[in-house]
Short mmCIF file of C-alpha atoms and ligand atoms in Angstrom, two decimals:
data_model
loop_
_atom_site.label_atom_id
_atom_site.label_comp_id
_atom_site.label_asym_id
_atom_site.label_seq_id
_atom_site.Cartn_x
_atom_site.Cartn_y
_atom_site.Cartn_z
CA UNK A 1 77.47 64.48 35.88
CA UNK A 2 80.15 66.98 36.70
CA UNK A 3 83.49 65.50 37.76
CA UNK A 4 85.16 68.65 39.06
CA UNK A 5 83.89 71.02 41.71
CA UNK A 6 85.04 74.30 43.19
CA UNK A 7 84.97 72.91 46.76
CA UNK A 8 86.83 70.40 48.91
CA UNK A 9 85.06 67.80 51.03
CA UNK A 10 86.29 66.68 54.45
CA UNK A 11 84.85 63.53 56.00
CA UNK A 12 85.29 62.77 59.69
CA UNK A 13 85.09 59.04 60.53
CA UNK A 14 86.08 56.01 58.47
CA UNK A 15 83.34 53.54 59.37
CA UNK A 16 81.10 52.05 56.71
CA UNK A 17 79.19 55.29 56.06
CA UNK A 18 82.16 57.66 55.91
CA UNK A 19 84.11 55.29 53.70
CA UNK A 20 81.22 54.68 51.28
CA UNK A 21 80.59 58.39 50.91
CA UNK A 22 84.30 59.25 50.49
CA UNK A 23 84.89 56.60 47.83
CA UNK A 24 81.81 57.47 45.80
CA UNK A 25 82.73 61.18 45.79
CA UNK A 26 86.35 60.42 44.89
CA UNK A 27 85.24 58.19 42.03
CA UNK A 28 83.26 61.15 40.70
CA UNK A 29 86.37 63.32 40.76
CA UNK A 30 85.78 65.37 43.89
CA UNK A 31 88.58 66.31 46.26
CA UNK A 32 87.97 64.40 49.50
CA UNK A 33 90.01 64.04 52.69
CA UNK A 34 89.01 61.50 55.33
CA UNK A 35 90.12 61.84 58.96
CA UNK A 36 89.83 58.78 61.23
CA UNK A 37 90.49 58.71 64.99
CA UNK A 38 91.91 55.16 64.99
CA UNK A 39 95.29 54.10 63.61
CA UNK A 40 93.64 51.90 60.97
CA UNK A 41 90.21 51.11 59.58
CA UNK A 42 88.73 48.84 62.19
CA UNK A 43 86.16 46.27 63.14
CA UNK A 44 83.27 47.21 65.38
CA UNK A 45 81.01 44.22 65.14
CA UNK A 46 80.80 40.58 64.17
CA UNK A 47 78.36 40.84 61.31
CA UNK A 48 76.44 43.30 59.27
CA UNK A 49 73.25 42.62 57.37
CA UNK A 50 72.43 44.54 54.23
CA UNK A 51 68.84 44.92 53.09
CA UNK A 52 67.82 45.54 49.48
CA UNK A 53 67.77 49.30 50.17
CA UNK A 54 71.44 49.25 51.19
CA UNK A 55 72.36 46.99 48.28
CA UNK A 56 70.66 49.37 45.83
CA UNK A 57 72.42 52.35 47.38
CA UNK A 58 75.82 50.63 47.16
CA UNK A 59 75.09 49.75 43.53
CA UNK A 60 74.09 53.33 42.74
CA UNK A 61 77.41 54.53 44.17
CA UNK A 62 79.28 51.93 42.11
CA UNK A 63 80.53 50.10 45.23
CA UNK A 64 78.58 46.87 45.30
CA UNK A 65 80.73 44.83 42.92
CA UNK A 66 83.71 45.30 45.24
CA UNK A 67 81.68 44.02 48.19
CA UNK A 68 80.38 41.12 46.15
CA UNK A 69 83.89 40.15 45.12
CA UNK A 70 84.93 39.81 48.78
CA UNK A 71 82.07 37.70 50.07
CA UNK A 72 81.27 34.05 49.70
CA UNK A 73 78.70 33.96 46.85
CA UNK A 74 76.88 31.16 48.65
CA UNK A 75 76.02 33.57 51.46
CA UNK A 76 74.50 35.98 48.98
CA UNK A 77 70.97 34.78 48.59
CA UNK A 78 69.06 37.05 46.26
CA UNK A 79 65.41 37.12 47.17
CA UNK A 80 65.82 37.01 50.92
CA UNK A 81 66.30 40.73 50.94
CA UNK A 82 62.69 41.60 50.36
CA UNK A 83 60.83 38.90 52.16
CA UNK A 84 60.94 36.83 55.23
CA UNK A 85 60.92 33.28 53.98
CA UNK A 86 60.46 31.35 57.15
CA UNK A 87 58.99 32.20 60.46
CA UNK A 88 58.23 29.08 62.38
CA UNK A 89 57.47 29.32 66.07
CA UNK A 90 58.83 26.12 67.62
CA UNK A 91 58.75 24.76 71.15
CA UNK A 92 55.76 27.02 71.49
CA UNK A 93 54.22 27.64 74.83
CA UNK A 94 51.17 29.68 75.68
CA UNK A 95 52.60 30.44 79.12
CA UNK A 96 54.49 33.60 78.45
CA UNK A 97 55.81 33.62 82.02
CA UNK A 98 57.97 30.70 80.90
CA UNK A 99 58.58 31.60 77.30
CA UNK A 100 60.16 29.24 74.86
CA UNK A 101 59.04 30.81 71.60
CA UNK A 102 61.65 30.28 68.97
CA UNK A 103 61.51 32.38 65.85
CA UNK A 104 63.50 31.27 62.84
CA UNK A 105 64.46 34.69 61.64
CA UNK A 106 65.24 35.01 58.01
CA UNK A 107 66.24 38.57 57.60
CA UNK A 108 68.94 40.09 55.46
CA UNK A 109 72.07 38.15 54.63
CA UNK A 110 74.87 38.88 57.00
CA UNK A 111 78.48 39.54 56.07
CA UNK A 112 81.36 39.77 58.46
CA UNK A 113 81.77 43.46 59.20
CA UNK A 114 85.51 43.31 58.59
CA UNK A 115 84.98 41.71 55.17
CA UNK A 116 82.53 44.43 54.20
CA UNK A 117 84.83 47.17 55.45
CA UNK A 118 87.82 45.54 53.78
CA UNK A 119 86.04 45.64 50.43
CA UNK A 120 85.54 49.38 50.77
CA UNK A 121 89.01 50.09 52.17
CA UNK A 122 90.58 48.76 48.98
CA UNK A 123 88.79 51.45 46.96
CA UNK A 124 89.78 54.63 48.76
CA UNK A 125 92.75 56.70 47.65
CA UNK A 126 95.24 56.03 50.51
CA UNK A 127 96.75 59.51 50.10
CA UNK A 128 93.42 61.03 51.14
CA UNK A 129 93.21 59.13 54.44
CA UNK A 130 94.57 60.60 57.68
CA UNK A 131 94.68 58.21 60.63
CA UNK A 132 95.06 59.03 64.34
CA UNK A 133 93.14 62.25 63.79
CA UNK A 134 90.44 62.51 66.45
CA UNK A 135 88.21 65.46 65.72
CA UNK A 136 87.45 67.51 68.82
CA UNK A 137 85.44 70.33 67.25
CA UNK A 138 84.26 71.97 64.04
CA UNK A 139 83.50 75.67 63.66
CA UNK A 140 83.33 78.34 60.96
CA UNK A 141 86.80 79.62 60.11
CA UNK A 142 87.71 82.85 61.90
CA UNK A 143 89.28 84.26 58.75
CA UNK A 144 86.70 83.13 56.18
CA UNK A 145 83.12 82.42 57.33
CA UNK A 146 82.53 80.35 54.16
CA UNK A 147 85.19 77.87 55.29
CA UNK A 148 85.07 75.39 58.17
CA UNK A 149 87.88 74.64 60.57
CA UNK A 150 88.25 71.14 62.02
CA UNK A 151 90.35 70.76 65.15
CA UNK A 152 91.97 67.49 66.24
CA UNK A 153 93.03 66.07 69.59
CA UNK A 154 96.71 66.27 68.57
CA UNK A 155 96.44 70.06 68.40
CA UNK A 156 96.41 70.29 64.60
CA UNK A 157 93.60 71.67 62.47
CA UNK A 158 92.34 71.49 58.91
CA UNK A 159 90.44 74.13 56.94
CA UNK A 160 87.93 73.09 54.31
CA UNK A 161 84.77 74.06 52.41
CA UNK A 162 82.49 71.29 53.66
CA UNK A 163 82.51 68.80 56.55
CA UNK A 164 80.57 65.54 56.60
CA UNK A 165 80.52 63.95 60.06
CA UNK A 166 80.40 60.15 59.91
CA UNK A 167 81.98 59.80 63.33
CA UNK A 168 79.46 57.40 64.84
CA UNK A 169 76.97 57.63 67.67
CA UNK A 170 79.37 59.62 69.91
CA UNK A 171 79.88 62.17 67.14
CA UNK A 172 81.79 65.38 67.80
CA UNK A 173 80.64 66.89 64.52
CA UNK A 174 77.04 66.54 65.77
CA UNK A 175 77.85 68.99 68.59
CA UNK A 176 78.25 71.75 66.00
CA UNK A 177 75.15 70.74 64.05
CA UNK A 178 73.01 70.63 67.18
CA UNK A 179 74.49 73.79 68.69
CA UNK A 180 76.67 74.24 71.74
CA UNK A 181 73.84 75.22 74.06
CA UNK A 182 71.88 72.03 73.35
CA UNK A 183 72.21 68.97 75.61
CA UNK A 184 74.05 65.93 74.20
CA UNK A 185 71.74 63.80 72.08
CA UNK A 186 73.13 60.38 72.91
CA UNK A 187 71.33 58.39 75.62
CA UNK A 188 71.19 54.88 77.02
CA UNK A 189 68.38 53.21 75.09
CA UNK A 190 66.93 50.98 77.86
CA UNK A 191 68.35 47.81 76.26
CA UNK A 192 71.38 45.78 77.26
CA UNK A 193 72.97 42.96 75.27
CA UNK A 194 75.01 40.26 77.01
CA UNK A 195 77.35 38.71 74.46
CA UNK A 196 79.43 35.56 74.41
CA UNK A 197 80.56 32.65 72.24
CA UNK A 198 79.77 29.00 72.87
CA UNK A 199 81.19 25.97 70.98
CA UNK A 200 78.26 24.11 69.40
CA UNK A 201 79.62 20.77 70.67
CA UNK A 202 79.48 22.06 74.27
CA UNK A 203 75.87 23.11 73.73
CA UNK A 204 74.87 19.69 72.41
CA UNK A 205 76.64 17.95 75.28
CA UNK A 206 74.72 20.13 77.72
CA UNK A 207 71.43 18.89 76.22
CA UNK A 208 70.48 21.86 74.02
CA UNK A 209 67.63 20.59 71.83
CA UNK A 210 66.73 23.40 69.43
CA UNK A 211 67.97 22.79 65.90
CA UNK A 212 70.02 25.74 64.66
CA UNK A 213 70.44 26.42 60.95
CA UNK A 214 73.02 28.66 59.29
CA UNK A 215 70.78 31.66 59.86
CA UNK A 216 70.41 33.75 63.00
CA UNK A 217 67.64 32.50 65.24
CA UNK A 218 65.81 34.44 67.88
CA UNK A 219 64.28 33.36 71.17
CA UNK A 220 61.67 35.88 72.24
CA UNK A 221 59.77 36.58 75.44
CA UNK A 222 58.61 39.32 77.80
CA UNK A 223 61.16 42.17 77.75
CA UNK A 224 63.89 39.76 76.64
CA UNK A 225 65.16 38.23 73.42
CA UNK A 226 68.17 36.23 72.49
CA UNK A 227 69.78 36.19 69.03
CA UNK A 228 71.75 33.05 68.34
CA UNK A 229 74.04 33.15 65.33
CA UNK A 230 76.05 30.15 64.15
CA UNK A 231 79.62 31.02 63.12
CA UNK A 232 82.49 29.13 61.49
CA UNK A 233 80.24 26.61 59.72
CA UNK A 234 78.27 26.04 62.89
CA UNK A 235 81.25 25.19 65.12
CA UNK A 236 80.65 28.24 67.28
CA UNK A 237 77.47 29.96 68.37
CA UNK A 238 77.37 33.71 69.01
CA UNK A 239 74.83 34.60 71.68
CA UNK A 240 73.42 38.09 72.19
CA UNK A 241 70.95 38.02 75.08
CA UNK A 242 69.03 41.28 75.23
CA UNK A 243 67.08 42.66 78.18
CA UNK A 244 65.05 45.88 78.13
CA UNK A 245 63.35 48.13 80.65
CA UNK A 246 60.21 49.94 79.58
CA UNK A 247 59.40 51.56 82.92
CA UNK A 248 61.98 54.35 82.46
CA UNK A 249 61.89 56.59 79.36
CA UNK A 250 65.13 56.77 77.37
CA UNK A 251 65.81 60.40 78.21
CA UNK A 252 65.48 59.68 81.95
CA UNK A 253 68.44 57.31 82.21
CA UNK A 254 71.55 58.60 83.95
CA UNK A 255 73.93 60.03 81.33
CA UNK A 256 76.85 58.13 82.86
CA UNK A 257 75.49 54.62 82.15
CA UNK A 258 78.67 52.67 81.21
CA UNK A 259 78.74 51.54 77.56
CA UNK A 260 80.45 48.19 78.17
CA UNK A 261 81.44 46.07 81.15
CA UNK A 262 82.59 42.50 81.82
CA UNK A 263 80.05 40.91 84.15
CA UNK A 264 79.59 37.45 85.69
CA UNK A 265 77.48 35.02 83.66
CA UNK A 266 75.16 34.79 86.70
CA UNK A 267 73.84 38.30 85.91
CA UNK A 268 72.36 37.25 82.56
CA UNK A 269 71.19 33.89 83.97
CA UNK A 270 69.30 35.78 86.65
CA UNK A 271 67.75 38.10 84.06
CA UNK A 272 66.45 35.06 82.14
CA UNK A 273 65.56 32.93 85.19
CA UNK A 274 61.90 32.54 84.11
CA UNK A 275 62.74 31.19 80.66
CA UNK A 276 62.41 27.70 79.23
CA UNK A 277 65.01 24.97 79.54
CA UNK A 278 66.76 25.35 76.18
CA UNK A 279 67.36 29.07 76.73
CA UNK A 280 68.71 28.35 80.20
CA UNK A 281 70.98 25.60 78.86
CA UNK A 282 72.35 28.03 76.30
CA UNK A 283 73.10 30.67 78.92
CA UNK A 284 74.69 28.11 81.27
CA UNK A 285 77.20 27.32 78.50
CA UNK A 286 78.39 30.94 78.18
CA UNK A 287 81.86 31.78 79.52
CA UNK A 288 81.98 32.75 83.22
CA UNK A 289 82.47 36.39 82.22
CA UNK A 290 80.32 37.92 79.50
CA UNK A 291 80.40 41.32 77.81
CA UNK A 292 77.55 43.57 78.86
CA UNK A 293 76.88 46.11 76.13
CA UNK A 294 74.53 48.97 77.06
CA UNK A 295 73.02 50.18 73.80
CA UNK A 296 73.12 53.93 73.31
CA UNK A 297 71.13 55.79 70.68
CA UNK A 298 70.70 59.31 69.32
CA UNK A 299 67.62 60.66 71.08
CA UNK A 300 65.57 62.86 71.08
CA UNK A 301 65.69 63.08 67.26
CA UNK A 302 67.74 65.93 65.84
CA UNK A 303 65.87 68.88 64.34
CA UNK A 304 68.31 68.88 61.45
CA UNK A 305 71.22 66.83 60.10
CA UNK A 306 72.93 69.94 58.72
CA UNK A 307 74.06 73.38 59.77
CA UNK A 308 75.83 75.84 57.49
CA UNK A 309 78.59 73.88 55.68
CA UNK A 310 78.48 70.87 57.99
CA UNK A 311 76.27 67.77 57.79
CA UNK A 312 76.19 64.43 59.59
CA UNK A 313 75.34 60.96 58.34
CA UNK A 314 75.05 57.41 59.66
CA UNK A 315 75.00 56.79 63.40
CA UNK A 316 76.16 60.35 64.06
CA UNK A 317 72.76 61.52 62.79
CA UNK A 318 70.44 58.68 63.80
CA UNK A 319 72.21 56.01 65.88
CA UNK A 320 69.44 53.52 66.53
CA UNK A 321 68.74 50.23 68.29
CA UNK A 322 70.13 47.29 66.31
CA UNK A 323 66.90 45.22 66.39
CA UNK A 324 66.17 45.67 62.67
CA UNK A 325 69.78 45.37 61.51
CA UNK A 326 69.19 48.57 59.57
CA UNK A 327 71.49 51.26 61.01
CA UNK A 328 74.32 50.93 58.50
CA UNK A 329 71.79 50.67 55.66
CA UNK A 330 70.37 54.06 56.68
CA UNK A 331 73.85 55.56 56.71
CA UNK A 332 74.52 54.11 53.26
CA UNK A 333 71.27 55.70 52.03
CA UNK A 334 72.49 59.02 53.53
CA UNK A 335 75.81 58.60 51.71
CA UNK A 336 74.01 58.02 48.41
CA UNK A 337 71.97 61.21 48.66
CA UNK A 338 75.04 63.23 49.65
CA UNK A 339 76.91 61.73 46.70
CA UNK A 340 74.11 62.56 44.28
CA UNK A 341 73.64 66.09 45.61
CA UNK A 342 77.31 67.01 45.83
CA UNK A 343 77.97 65.76 42.30
CA UNK A 344 74.87 67.48 40.91
CA UNK A 345 75.66 69.88 38.06
CA UNK A 346 74.14 72.85 39.91
CA UNK A 347 75.96 72.30 43.21
CA UNK A 348 78.83 74.68 43.87
CA UNK A 349 80.72 76.10 46.82
CA UNK A 350 78.37 79.05 47.10
CA UNK A 351 75.17 77.00 47.55
CA UNK A 352 76.53 74.22 49.79
CA UNK A 353 74.53 75.29 52.90
CA UNK A 354 71.27 75.08 50.92
CA UNK A 355 72.28 71.73 49.42
CA UNK A 356 72.99 70.30 52.88
CA UNK A 357 69.66 71.64 54.13
CA UNK A 358 67.92 69.76 51.29
CA UNK A 359 69.83 66.60 52.29
CA UNK A 360 68.58 66.93 55.86
CA UNK A 361 65.04 67.76 54.70
CA UNK A 362 64.84 64.43 52.81
CA UNK A 363 66.91 62.08 54.97
CA UNK A 364 65.66 63.10 58.39
CA UNK A 365 62.06 61.76 58.13
CA UNK A 366 63.14 58.54 56.39
CA UNK A 367 65.86 57.64 58.88
CA UNK A 368 63.70 58.63 61.85
CA UNK A 369 61.00 56.24 60.59
CA UNK A 370 63.57 53.46 60.59
CA UNK A 371 64.79 54.57 64.04
CA UNK A 372 61.21 54.17 65.32
CA UNK A 373 60.90 50.84 63.48
CA UNK A 374 64.02 49.56 65.22
CA UNK A 375 62.56 50.43 68.59
CA UNK A 376 59.24 48.82 67.60
CA UNK A 377 61.05 45.65 66.48
CA UNK A 378 62.47 45.29 69.99
CA UNK A 379 58.98 45.72 71.41
CA UNK A 380 57.62 43.03 69.07
CA UNK A 381 60.33 40.62 70.23
CA UNK A 382 59.43 41.56 73.79
CA UNK A 383 55.76 40.67 73.25
CA UNK A 384 54.71 44.33 73.27
CA UNK A 385 53.99 44.54 69.53
CA UNK A 386 50.88 46.27 68.09
CA UNK A 387 49.18 42.96 67.20
CA UNK A 388 49.59 41.46 70.63
CA UNK A 389 51.52 38.63 72.24
CA UNK A 390 49.80 35.66 70.59
CA UNK A 391 51.81 33.65 68.07
CA UNK A 392 49.54 35.00 65.32
CA UNK A 393 50.05 38.56 66.49
CA UNK A 394 53.82 38.18 66.70
CA UNK A 395 53.95 36.47 63.31
CA UNK A 396 51.85 39.25 61.73
CA UNK A 397 54.04 42.01 63.20
CA UNK A 398 57.28 40.36 62.12
CA UNK A 399 56.23 39.18 58.67
CA UNK A 400 54.20 42.15 57.51
CA UNK A 401 55.39 44.97 59.68
CA UNK A 402 59.06 44.91 60.42
CA UNK A 403 61.31 44.95 57.38
CA UNK A 404 59.15 45.83 54.39
CA UNK A 405 59.26 49.59 54.79
CA UNK A 406 63.01 49.47 55.43
CA UNK A 407 63.86 47.30 52.43
CA UNK A 408 61.23 48.38 49.90
CA UNK A 409 62.17 52.03 49.83
CA UNK A 410 62.48 54.01 46.63
CA UNK A 411 65.95 55.47 47.20
CA UNK A 412 65.86 57.20 43.82
CA UNK A 413 63.00 59.36 45.07
CA UNK A 414 65.37 60.97 47.61
CA UNK A 415 67.27 62.93 44.97
CA UNK A 416 64.06 63.90 43.20
CA UNK A 417 62.64 65.37 46.41
CA UNK A 418 65.92 67.06 47.36
CA UNK A 419 66.17 68.74 43.94
CA UNK A 420 62.51 69.82 44.14
CA UNK A 421 63.30 71.35 47.53
CA UNK A 422 66.28 73.21 46.06
CA UNK A 423 64.23 74.41 43.12
CA UNK A 424 61.43 75.60 45.40
CA UNK A 425 63.92 77.66 47.43
CA UNK A 426 65.39 79.11 44.23
CA UNK A 427 68.81 77.52 44.85
CA UNK A 428 68.61 75.36 41.73
CA UNK A 429 67.12 76.47 38.44
CA UNK A 430 63.93 74.59 37.56
C1 FAD B 501 74.99 44.55 67.73
C2 FAD B 501 74.78 45.37 66.49
C3 FAD B 501 74.35 44.77 65.33
C4 FAD B 501 74.14 45.53 64.17
N1 FAD B 501 73.70 44.92 63.04
C5 FAD B 501 73.47 45.65 61.93
C6 FAD B 501 73.04 45.04 60.71
O1 FAD B 501 72.89 43.83 60.63
N2 FAD B 501 72.79 45.84 59.63
C7 FAD B 501 72.95 47.21 59.68
O2 FAD B 501 72.69 47.89 58.67
N3 FAD B 501 73.37 47.81 60.81
C8 FAD B 501 73.64 47.07 61.92
N4 FAD B 501 74.08 47.68 63.06
C9 FAD B 501 74.30 49.13 63.05
C10 FAD B 501 75.61 49.46 62.36
O3 FAD B 501 76.68 48.74 62.94
C11 FAD B 501 75.85 50.95 62.46
O4 FAD B 501 74.68 51.65 62.09
C12 FAD B 501 76.99 51.37 61.51
O5 FAD B 501 78.17 50.69 61.83
C13 FAD B 501 77.20 52.88 61.64
O6 FAD B 501 78.23 53.24 60.76
P1 FAD B 501 78.89 54.68 60.85
O7 FAD B 501 79.91 54.69 59.77
O8 FAD B 501 77.84 55.72 60.89
O9 FAD B 501 79.57 54.73 62.30
P2 FAD B 501 80.71 53.81 62.91
O10 FAD B 501 80.70 52.45 62.33
O11 FAD B 501 80.55 53.94 64.39
O12 FAD B 501 82.06 54.51 62.45
C14 FAD B 501 82.47 55.73 63.01
C15 FAD B 501 83.94 55.91 62.68
O13 FAD B 501 84.33 57.22 63.11
C16 FAD B 501 85.50 57.13 63.90
N5 FAD B 501 85.42 58.23 64.87
C17 FAD B 501 84.65 58.32 65.96
N6 FAD B 501 84.81 59.50 66.58
C18 FAD B 501 85.71 60.17 65.83
C19 FAD B 501 86.30 61.46 65.95
N7 FAD B 501 85.97 62.29 66.97
N8 FAD B 501 87.19 61.86 65.02
C20 FAD B 501 87.54 61.04 63.97
N9 FAD B 501 87.02 59.80 63.81
C21 FAD B 501 86.10 59.37 64.74
C22 FAD B 501 85.44 55.76 64.54
O14 FAD B 501 86.74 55.31 64.92
C23 FAD B 501 84.84 54.92 63.42
O15 FAD B 501 85.81 54.43 62.53
C24 FAD B 501 74.33 46.93 64.21
C25 FAD B 501 74.77 47.54 65.39
C26 FAD B 501 75.00 46.78 66.53
C27 FAD B 501 75.48 47.47 67.78
#
């Protein structure tokens, strides 16, 4: 593998995907600058689950040992990545109008997002990181069409050979990739999550009967599901109560749907009024004000993740519903292919547009499949799954349909297909 290249890489956005890509490229000897809008690397969520696909990608980029060193080894259960070990409907009721189905979800192990990010932050060259740099646009340089100019909100700009946009679901870099005349590709998904924390002791005192383990559990029912995650050795319970509307297509929602709002607890209690007693007890224990989080996604799918010398990865390219816990994993897979392509012996400044086209050609179908799977997972939870709303149907869809294709993916085939694509176009020698 070559360790020096005749081009500079600029990454916009220092979330998990931008950081992973930047570090892997730096480790291989490439010149990388990372521009982040915030004043520091930050926390955007409570937990992040990594499937075997993401673990393999982190390993292939030489980053996994650092993550492993930061987490509690007891939380790292090898084997859970590829299979769902337990799926026991409890408190089952055949009356779906009053659902009390409880699914013990055993998906990927979850690490605190900040811990995961912290592990990566320690690996990046601090001199290459530029904070408080909010990108407002990218465009070909006026003086050299083979260079790209990045403009920031503070009025400064930066010229470079290649831009990778990892600036999240509200990406500015995406605007260039999609084209100025195109409508924005970020829409309200149809799903809302109400989030709050409840002390476990308060729950018990209120008469909550369901036994919670150390793994996230999920109450499911028509157009609603509730993920309940024990925190701090079970002292606290994190509740994410999701509601969805299927009568309005995603693209038909008003573009100004607020992303977050503090709302009275009564709003979520009303949304779940038909549910069983344990679910209602749980919601009654939430704080009087809860955070309402309207989930936004990238939709309709982009025709390409690359244009000229600019590409996007992670949520910027395929921001998806969180129901599979797979969004970051897809961005990490993107980062791996970019790393492998940009460090390839035949990649040079001159052929970067073709190399980014090959990246898009391979990553787009894979990540869009997972995007669709995430939407389907929500529908399964909401008793709209392909195998129907019986316990057997739900079990079949969750056990055999939901995670396997996400986790059991041959990430090494990505580079093979990308190189074949480059050889077929004559960019790379066969
Ligand atoms: C409730 C919930 C649960 C989830 N659970 C999981 C899970 O278990 N497993 C999983 O794999 N995924 C999960 N996801 C998805 C996952 O969080 C995202 O897919 C992942 O964080 C995306 O990473 P990213 O680096 O692409 O974007 P982000 O994490 O959004 O990072 C973008 C970065 O770019 C910066 N930025 C933004 N705009 C600009 C700009 N204009 N200029 C410069 N910098 C900018 C931001 O400050 C930020 O640091 C979940 C998501 C949600 C909402």
